[in-house]
Tab-separated table of C-alpha atoms and ligand atoms in Angstrom:
chain	number	residue	atom	x	y	z
A	83	MET	CA	-27.021	10.821	7.469
A	84	SER	CA	-23.946	9.865	9.418
A	85	THR	CA	-20.574	10.767	7.994
A	86	THR	CA	-17.726	8.551	9.011
A	87	THR	CA	-14.265	10.038	8.974
A	88	VAL	CA	-12.193	8.065	6.535
A	89	HIS	CA	-8.494	8.261	6.021
A	90	ARG	CA	-7.487	9.105	2.464
A	91	VAL	CA	-3.874	8.822	1.332
A	92	LEU	CA	-2.277	11.274	-1.079
A	93	ASN	CA	-2.926	9.498	-4.364
A	94	PHE	CA	-0.207	10.059	-6.970
A	95	SER	CA	-1.492	7.260	-9.220
A	96	ALA	CA	-1.197	7.764	-12.994
A	97	GLY	CA	-4.664	6.370	-13.588
A	98	PRO	CA	-7.256	5.573	-12.520
A	99	ALA	CA	-6.436	8.562	-10.409
A	100	VAL	CA	-7.593	10.884	-7.667
A	101	LEU	CA	-11.071	12.414	-8.000
A	102	PRO	CA	-12.316	15.590	-6.307
A	103	GLU	CA	-13.445	14.760	-2.788
A	104	SER	CA	-16.640	16.766	-3.246
A	105	VAL	CA	-17.516	14.595	-6.243
A	106	LEU	CA	-17.021	11.438	-4.191
A	107	GLU	CA	-19.172	12.923	-1.431
A	108	GLU	CA	-21.939	13.696	-3.909
A	109	ILE	CA	-21.799	10.182	-5.348
A	110	ARG	CA	-22.030	8.744	-1.852
A	111	ARG	CA	-24.885	11.045	-0.886
A	112	ASP	CA	-26.954	10.082	-3.942
A	113	MET	CA	-25.889	6.454	-4.148
A	114	LEU	CA	-29.143	4.963	-2.892
A	115	ALA	CA	-31.372	7.298	-4.849
A	116	LEU	CA	-30.786	10.175	-7.235
A	117	PRO	CA	-32.806	13.193	-6.058
A	118	GLY	CA	-36.292	13.026	-7.534
A	119	VAL	CA	-35.646	9.660	-9.172
A	120	GLY	CA	-35.831	7.194	-6.304
A	121	MET	CA	-33.234	4.870	-7.829
A	122	SER	CA	-29.457	4.911	-7.958
A	123	VAL	CA	-27.578	5.783	-11.124
A	124	LEU	CA	-26.456	2.137	-11.199
A	125	GLU	CA	-30.037	0.990	-11.659
A	126	ILE	CA	-31.735	3.426	-14.022
A	127	SER	CA	-32.445	2.696	-17.666
A	128	HIS	CA	-30.173	4.427	-20.130
A	129	ARG	CA	-33.355	5.282	-22.053
A	130	SER	CA	-34.874	7.097	-19.058
A	131	LYS	CA	-35.360	10.834	-18.883
A	132	ALA	CA	-33.134	10.909	-15.787
A	133	PHE	CA	-30.198	9.387	-17.626
A	134	GLU	CA	-30.790	11.454	-20.757
A	135	ASP	CA	-30.481	14.514	-18.535
A	136	ILE	CA	-27.232	13.230	-16.981
A	137	LEU	CA	-25.754	12.613	-20.431
A	138	ALA	CA	-26.933	15.947	-21.815
A	139	ARG	CA	-25.549	17.838	-18.821
A	140	ALA	CA	-22.178	16.097	-19.068
A	141	GLU	CA	-21.984	17.018	-22.744
A	142	SER	CA	-23.039	20.620	-22.255
A	143	ASP	CA	-20.512	21.082	-19.433
A	144	ILE	CA	-17.758	19.647	-21.635
A	145	ARG	CA	-18.819	21.949	-24.462
A	146	ALA	CA	-18.926	24.985	-22.201
A	147	LEU	CA	-15.584	24.207	-20.564
A	148	ALA	CA	-13.652	23.823	-23.798
A	149	GLY	CA	-15.726	26.147	-25.999
A	150	ILE	CA	-16.467	23.350	-28.446
A	151	PRO	CA	-17.908	24.705	-31.717
A	152	SER	CA	-21.214	23.322	-33.009
A	153	ASN	CA	-19.542	21.528	-35.918
A	154	TYR	CA	-17.940	19.060	-33.491
A	155	LYS	CA	-19.685	16.061	-31.946
A	156	VAL	CA	-18.882	14.872	-28.423
A	157	LEU	CA	-19.091	11.093	-28.074
A	158	PHE	CA	-19.051	8.935	-24.932
A	159	LEU	CA	-17.536	5.584	-25.892
A	160	GLN	CA	-16.061	2.499	-24.262
A	161	GLY	CA	-12.889	0.518	-24.854
A	162	GLY	CA	-10.543	3.152	-23.457
A	163	ALA	CA	-8.048	5.229	-25.376
A	164	SER	CA	-6.610	1.901	-26.498
A	165	LEU	CA	-9.660	1.189	-28.672
A	166	GLN	CA	-9.227	4.632	-30.247
A	167	PHE	CA	-5.811	3.462	-31.441
A	168	SER	CA	-7.838	1.161	-33.749
A	169	MET	CA	-11.009	3.193	-34.322
A	170	VAL	CA	-9.113	6.225	-35.602
A	171	PRO	CA	-7.471	4.421	-38.545
A	172	MET	CA	-10.450	2.098	-39.130
A	173	ASN	CA	-12.698	5.115	-39.641
A	174	LEU	CA	-10.323	7.664	-41.102
A	175	LEU	CA	-7.467	5.965	-42.929
A	176	GLY	CA	-8.621	5.077	-46.439
A	177	ALA	CA	-7.051	2.699	-48.946
A	178	GLY	CA	-4.207	4.403	-50.783
A	179	GLN	CA	-3.836	7.018	-48.023
A	180	THR	CA	-1.047	7.513	-45.495
A	181	ALA	CA	-1.445	8.549	-41.870
A	182	ASP	CA	1.379	10.422	-40.146
A	183	TYR	CA	2.179	9.487	-36.543
A	184	ILE	CA	4.437	11.339	-34.142
A	185	ASP	CA	6.219	8.718	-32.043
A	186	CYS	CA	6.832	10.595	-28.798
A	187	GLY	CA	6.090	8.009	-26.103
A	188	SER	CA	5.023	4.497	-25.182
A	189	TRP	CA	1.344	5.216	-25.845
A	190	ALA	CA	2.141	6.730	-29.243
A	191	GLU	CA	4.081	3.592	-30.059
A	192	LYS	CA	1.024	1.491	-29.242
A	193	ALA	CA	-1.163	3.726	-31.416
A	194	ILE	CA	1.265	3.240	-34.305
A	195	LYS	CA	1.253	-0.529	-33.850
A	196	GLU	CA	-2.532	-0.648	-34.180
A	197	ALA	CA	-2.691	1.769	-37.121
A	198	LYS	CA	-0.219	-0.347	-39.060
A	199	LYS	CA	-2.690	-3.233	-38.890
A	200	VAL	CA	-5.226	-1.052	-40.690
A	201	GLY	CA	-3.304	0.914	-43.314
A	202	THR	CA	-0.192	2.784	-44.334
A	203	VAL	CA	1.611	4.648	-41.573
A	204	ASN	CA	4.452	7.145	-41.803
A	205	VAL	CA	6.291	7.749	-38.551
A	206	ALA	CA	6.812	11.478	-39.029
A	207	ALA	CA	9.344	11.700	-36.177
A	208	SER	CA	10.468	9.557	-33.279
A	209	THR	CA	12.278	10.237	-30.034
A	210	LYS	CA	12.420	6.585	-29.037
A	211	GLY	CA	16.221	6.756	-29.440
A	212	ASP	CA	16.227	9.252	-26.542
A	213	ASN	CA	13.997	7.023	-24.411
A	214	TYR	CA	11.180	9.458	-25.183
A	215	SER	CA	12.729	11.943	-22.770
A	216	ARG	CA	11.825	14.758	-25.165
A	217	LEU	CA	9.323	15.670	-27.870
A	218	PRO	CA	10.345	15.917	-31.534
A	219	LYS	CA	11.196	19.458	-32.587
A	220	PRO	CA	9.031	20.993	-35.329
A	221	SER	CA	12.032	20.831	-37.691
A	222	GLU	CA	12.262	17.056	-37.196
A	223	LEU	CA	8.736	16.359	-38.472
A	224	LYS	CA	8.627	14.678	-41.881
A	225	LEU	CA	4.988	15.059	-42.793
A	226	THR	CA	3.308	13.432	-45.792
A	227	PRO	CA	1.666	15.931	-48.144
A	228	GLY	CA	-2.061	15.117	-48.259
A	229	ALA	CA	-1.898	12.685	-45.342
A	230	ALA	CA	-5.212	11.319	-44.021
A	231	TYR	CA	-4.344	12.826	-40.638
A	232	VAL	CA	-1.488	13.482	-38.217
A	233	HIS	CA	-1.666	11.651	-34.881
A	234	MET	CA	0.010	13.040	-31.747
A	235	THR	CA	-0.022	12.410	-27.990
A	236	SER	CA	-0.454	15.687	-26.117
A	237	ASN	CA	0.926	14.376	-22.819
A	238	ASN	CA	3.135	11.335	-22.417
A	239	THR	CA	1.909	9.803	-19.204
A	240	ILE	CA	4.750	7.327	-18.782
A	241	GLU	CA	7.736	9.490	-19.745
A	242	GLY	CA	6.458	12.810	-18.361
A	243	THR	CA	6.595	15.063	-21.424
A	244	GLU	CA	3.874	17.417	-22.653
A	245	TYR	CA	3.288	19.622	-25.674
A	246	LYS	CA	3.076	23.336	-24.832
A	247	SER	CA	1.985	24.253	-28.355
A	248	LEU	CA	0.540	22.201	-31.166
A	249	PRO	CA	2.644	21.107	-34.135
A	250	ASP	CA	1.828	22.895	-37.376
A	251	VAL	CA	0.255	20.347	-39.711
A	252	GLY	CA	-1.298	22.720	-42.238
A	253	ASP	CA	-4.689	21.610	-43.543
A	254	VAL	CA	-4.242	17.970	-42.530
A	255	PRO	CA	-6.569	17.002	-39.656
A	256	LEU	CA	-4.708	16.809	-36.350
A	257	ILE	CA	-5.734	13.910	-34.114
A	258	SER	CA	-4.624	13.986	-30.507
A	259	ASP	CA	-4.576	11.415	-27.727
A	260	THR	CA	-5.145	13.729	-24.767
A	261	SER	CA	-5.860	10.987	-22.207
A	262	SER	CA	-3.608	12.348	-19.508
A	263	ASN	CA	-3.978	16.115	-19.855
A	264	MET	CA	-7.445	16.769	-21.218
A	265	PHE	CA	-8.891	19.837	-19.493
A	266	SER	CA	-5.756	20.540	-17.471
A	267	GLY	CA	-5.796	23.923	-19.195
A	268	PRO	CA	-7.346	25.632	-22.232
A	269	ILE	CA	-7.413	23.542	-25.401
A	270	ASP	CA	-7.744	24.871	-28.942
A	271	ILE	CA	-10.417	22.511	-30.242
A	272	GLU	CA	-10.524	24.115	-33.688
A	273	LYS	CA	-6.910	23.190	-34.369
A	274	HIS	CA	-7.963	19.519	-34.137
A	275	GLY	CA	-9.961	17.182	-36.338
A	276	LEU	CA	-10.407	14.673	-33.526
A	277	ILE	CA	-9.475	14.550	-29.847
A	278	TYR	CA	-9.820	11.524	-27.611
A	279	ALA	CA	-9.181	10.738	-23.962
A	280	GLY	CA	-9.804	7.833	-21.643
A	281	ALA	CA	-11.492	9.485	-18.673
A	282	GLN	CA	-9.649	7.802	-15.833
A	283	LYS	CA	-6.688	10.164	-15.650
A	284	ASN	CA	-8.009	13.671	-15.538
A	285	MET	CA	-11.762	13.556	-16.190
A	286	GLY	CA	-13.450	10.900	-14.103
A	287	PRO	CA	-13.460	7.183	-13.365
A	288	ALA	CA	-12.508	4.397	-15.765
A	289	GLY	CA	-15.078	3.108	-18.222
A	290	VAL	CA	-15.765	6.014	-20.541
A	291	THR	CA	-13.721	7.549	-23.339
A	292	ILE	CA	-14.425	11.015	-24.689
A	293	VAL	CA	-14.135	11.554	-28.443
A	294	ILE	CA	-14.545	15.033	-29.914
A	295	ILE	CA	-14.807	14.794	-33.681
A	296	ARG	CA	-15.293	17.416	-36.397
A	297	GLU	CA	-18.261	16.800	-38.666
A	298	ASP	CA	-16.304	16.732	-41.914
A	299	LEU	CA	-14.336	13.767	-40.561
A	300	LEU	CA	-17.599	11.995	-39.793
A	301	ALA	CA	-18.675	12.659	-43.362
A	302	ARG	CA	-15.374	11.301	-44.593
A	303	ALA	CA	-15.794	8.175	-42.443
A	304	ALA	CA	-19.340	7.478	-43.655
A	305	GLU	CA	-18.321	5.323	-46.615
A	306	LYS	CA	-15.812	3.247	-44.629
A	307	ALA	CA	-18.348	2.893	-41.817
A	308	LYS	CA	-20.540	0.629	-43.941
A	309	ALA	CA	-17.900	-2.108	-43.827
A	310	LEU	CA	-17.025	-1.658	-40.129
A	311	PRO	CA	-18.431	-3.557	-37.168
A	312	THR	CA	-21.313	-1.331	-36.050
A	313	MET	CA	-19.817	-0.647	-32.628
A	314	LEU	CA	-16.570	0.611	-34.164
A	315	SER	CA	-18.155	3.299	-36.314
A	316	TYR	CA	-17.988	6.934	-35.191
A	317	ASN	CA	-21.000	7.649	-37.392
A	318	VAL	CA	-23.172	5.106	-35.579
A	319	HIS	CA	-22.311	6.588	-32.183
A	320	ALA	CA	-22.783	10.149	-33.437
A	321	GLU	CA	-26.150	9.402	-35.073
A	322	ASN	CA	-27.350	7.750	-31.873
A	323	THR	CA	-25.966	10.430	-29.501
A	324	SER	CA	-23.782	7.800	-27.791
A	325	LEU	CA	-26.863	5.688	-27.051
A	326	TYR	CA	-26.593	3.047	-29.765
A	327	ASN	CA	-26.092	0.499	-27.021
A	328	THR	CA	-25.974	0.686	-23.223
A	329	PRO	CA	-23.437	3.367	-22.300
A	330	PRO	CA	-21.317	3.219	-19.113
A	331	ALA	CA	-23.915	5.114	-17.119
A	332	PHE	CA	-22.082	5.365	-13.819
A	333	ALA	CA	-18.819	6.503	-15.414
A	334	ILE	CA	-20.648	9.179	-17.422
A	335	TYR	CA	-22.467	10.334	-14.290
A	336	ALA	CA	-19.227	10.627	-12.285
A	337	LEU	CA	-17.453	12.315	-15.187
A	338	GLY	CA	-20.349	14.769	-15.386
A	339	LEU	CA	-19.964	15.633	-11.708
A	340	THR	CA	-16.229	16.161	-12.241
A	341	MET	CA	-16.879	18.493	-15.173
A	342	LYS	CA	-19.325	20.467	-13.032
A	343	TRP	CA	-16.681	20.664	-10.271
A	344	LEU	CA	-14.252	22.049	-12.847
A	345	ARG	CA	-16.752	24.655	-14.045
A	346	ASP	CA	-17.503	25.720	-10.473
A	347	LEU	CA	-13.760	26.078	-9.887
A	348	GLY	CA	-13.589	28.631	-12.693
A	349	GLY	CA	-13.042	26.453	-15.745
A	350	LEU	CA	-9.937	25.754	-17.756
A	351	GLU	CA	-8.222	29.118	-17.167
A	352	ALA	CA	-8.509	28.647	-13.414
A	353	ILE	CA	-7.275	25.048	-13.396
A	354	ASP	CA	-4.468	26.067	-15.749
A	355	ALA	CA	-3.100	28.487	-13.163
A	356	ILE	CA	-3.411	25.909	-10.396
A	357	ASN	CA	-1.644	23.223	-12.449
A	358	GLU	CA	1.115	25.654	-13.351
A	359	ARG	CA	1.693	26.482	-9.682
A	360	LYS	CA	1.575	22.855	-8.522
A	361	SER	CA	4.006	21.554	-11.134
A	362	ARG	CA	6.406	24.504	-10.726
A	363	LYS	CA	6.678	23.856	-6.996
A	364	LEU	CA	7.534	20.213	-7.542
A	365	TYR	CA	10.033	20.793	-10.354
A	366	ALA	CA	11.703	23.518	-8.275
A	367	GLU	CA	12.354	20.938	-5.556
A	368	ILE	CA	13.633	18.391	-8.078
A	369	ASP	CA	16.068	20.983	-9.478
A	370	ARG	CA	17.088	22.462	-6.115
A	371	THR	CA	20.249	20.481	-5.312
A	372	GLY	CA	20.887	17.704	-7.842
A	373	PHE	CA	19.933	14.956	-5.367
A	374	TYR	CA	16.858	14.388	-7.538
A	375	ARG	CA	17.061	14.339	-11.325
A	376	GLY	CA	14.141	15.103	-13.647
A	377	THR	CA	14.060	12.638	-16.537
A	378	ALA	CA	12.258	14.748	-19.153
A	379	GLU	CA	13.967	17.534	-21.072
A	380	LYS	CA	13.172	20.785	-19.250
A	381	ASP	CA	11.286	22.500	-22.086
A	382	ASN	CA	9.082	19.453	-22.551
A	383	ARG	CA	8.242	18.718	-18.926
A	384	SER	CA	4.708	17.583	-18.178
A	385	ARG	CA	2.538	19.384	-15.647
A	386	MET	CA	0.560	16.190	-15.060
A	387	ASN	CA	3.149	13.432	-14.705
A	388	VAL	CA	6.368	14.506	-13.019
A	389	THR	CA	9.080	11.889	-13.553
A	390	PHE	CA	12.341	11.892	-11.597
A	391	ARG	CA	15.115	9.618	-10.438
A	392	LEU	CA	17.630	9.261	-7.640
A	393	GLY	CA	21.312	8.352	-7.760
A	394	THR	CA	20.818	4.598	-7.377
A	395	GLU	CA	17.995	2.088	-7.748
A	396	GLU	CA	18.522	1.129	-4.104
A	397	LEU	CA	17.801	4.689	-3.051
A	398	GLU	CA	14.740	4.743	-5.309
A	399	LYS	CA	13.387	1.593	-3.652
A	400	GLN	CA	13.945	3.240	-0.282
A	401	PHE	CA	12.160	6.385	-1.456
A	402	ILE	CA	9.108	4.394	-2.532
A	403	LYS	CA	9.105	2.445	0.721
A	404	GLU	CA	9.362	5.496	2.965
A	405	SER	CA	6.945	7.644	0.957
A	406	THR	CA	4.313	4.915	0.900
A	407	ALA	CA	4.665	4.505	4.657
A	408	ALA	CA	4.172	8.263	5.007
A	409	GLY	CA	0.847	8.100	3.137
A	410	LEU	CA	2.171	9.247	-0.236
A	411	ASP	CA	0.818	6.539	-2.491
A	412	GLY	CA	1.625	5.600	-6.079
A	413	LEU	CA	4.976	7.354	-6.600
A	414	LYS	CA	6.641	4.377	-8.255
A	415	GLY	CA	7.474	5.113	-11.894
A	416	HIS	CA	6.068	3.057	-14.748
A	417	ARG	CA	7.820	-0.320	-14.980
A	418	ALA	CA	9.067	0.624	-18.466
A	419	VAL	CA	11.127	3.583	-17.217
A	420	GLY	CA	11.695	3.010	-13.494
A	421	GLY	CA	12.364	5.802	-11.019
A	422	MET	CA	9.545	7.873	-9.604
A	423	ARG	CA	6.475	9.484	-11.088
A	424	ALA	CA	4.175	11.906	-9.321
A	425	SER	CA	0.914	12.172	-11.235
A	426	ILE	CA	-0.673	15.408	-10.126
A	427	TYR	CA	-3.859	15.728	-12.148
A	428	ASN	CA	-6.535	18.418	-11.738
A	429	ALA	CA	-8.066	16.819	-8.655
A	430	PHE	CA	-4.749	16.315	-6.857
A	431	PRO	CA	-4.803	18.818	-3.983
A	432	GLU	CA	-2.171	21.557	-3.939
A	433	VAL	CA	-1.451	20.876	-0.269
A	434	GLY	CA	-0.399	17.379	-1.345
A	435	ILE	CA	2.428	18.935	-3.367
A	436	ASP	CA	3.662	20.717	-0.254
A	437	THR	CA	3.576	17.416	1.624
A	438	LEU	CA	5.590	15.688	-1.104
A	439	VAL	CA	8.114	18.525	-1.253
A	440	SER	CA	8.733	18.425	2.482
A	441	PHE	CA	8.969	14.628	2.352
A	442	MET	CA	11.591	14.970	-0.406
A	443	GLN	CA	13.576	17.454	1.672
A	444	GLN	CA	13.535	15.187	4.711
A	445	PHE	CA	14.518	12.186	2.576
A	446	GLU	CA	17.432	14.118	1.130
A	447	LYS	CA	18.613	15.179	4.608
A	448	LYS	CA	18.511	11.574	5.747
A	449	HIS	CA	20.057	9.908	2.711
A	450	GLY	CA	21.843	12.710	0.804
B	564	PLP	C1	-3.604	5.657	-20.154
B	564	PLP	C2	-3.358	6.091	-21.540
B	564	PLP	C3	-3.816	5.347	-22.636
B	564	PLP	C4	-4.555	4.038	-22.469
B	564	PLP	O1	-5.803	4.271	-21.943
B	564	PLP	P1	-6.854	3.103	-21.708
B	564	PLP	O2	-8.090	3.891	-21.373
B	564	PLP	O3	-6.345	2.254	-20.608
B	564	PLP	O4	-7.009	2.341	-22.971
B	564	PLP	C5	-3.569	5.839	-23.893
B	564	PLP	N1	-2.916	6.992	-24.091
B	564	PLP	C6	-2.445	7.729	-23.060
B	564	PLP	C7	-1.722	8.998	-23.340
B	564	PLP	C8	-2.647	7.300	-21.759
B	564	PLP	O5	-2.202	8.026	-20.736
């Protein structure tokens, strides 16, 4: 097979985002025919043995990586994290109950908006007044005794903040939107009732959403499930091992390869150390002279999405223009907050951080 040399830019996109090059190579190698199958993953039946194996392997790698206990189900769903904003309350917020939501970013705000359409919501704390530049402190949380659940966002993709430890919610199930930092380091599954993540940031391509749900929450949802559209019921997907209808086969396959890549790398402890090193290097440059300014409060800084600004919007435009020309792609901040954002997920190569840092130093010399 001939391998053409292709030019790949440094991809700082917030999502869909960079994938490991070895995963892309494997996809390309097996694109015409999966070994021993004679068909591509795009063409096989989701009821075939070959696909069942792909699904089972993806699940067992996820379970092994995160040490998921047997009383949790792992579901492969569609509709993105955005559909989870609705599915969570539709399945788990009963009449007469209240759900607590921590409003710590733009995605949390969207989750709250959807939950309010379904039932009673208490915003337990909000940092919207600070442009979500920080996370609420534990002392700011006003939790509802006996709440149906507490919803949080573990990493705020747009604003660049990230929880370093989980809020204490007592016996109330903790539900976390982990879309942008799932498997960037160890995760304490047992402290959660439900965890969800759209895959396209840190786990694979777009098209599949991972939901990890504790069995007692499934039991609790069973009664409500009877009145729900079939496709929106966690119980239906759990009972059918994510094969109630046609799953996103290619996305699951590519996610599976990415999980295997992560295991081969040494798992969550290993990637944790790498992510710590990568983000430290970049924040050190941001803090070095004051030419750049980090937008998130220091204690709450994200290791995945590094947000920073320059003195003027003109200079920021220039930064984006020059960095793009230099092959550093996707550094423009989210339109809601402006400035710059470097998304440096698991698959973003460490050498790319060095390239960005030296670009930043040159840019400062030229314009500072
Ligand atoms: C990207 C993102 C979402 C939305 O994900 P979709 O898969 O596009 O629905 C939700 N929450 C967080 C934290 C995100 O980063």
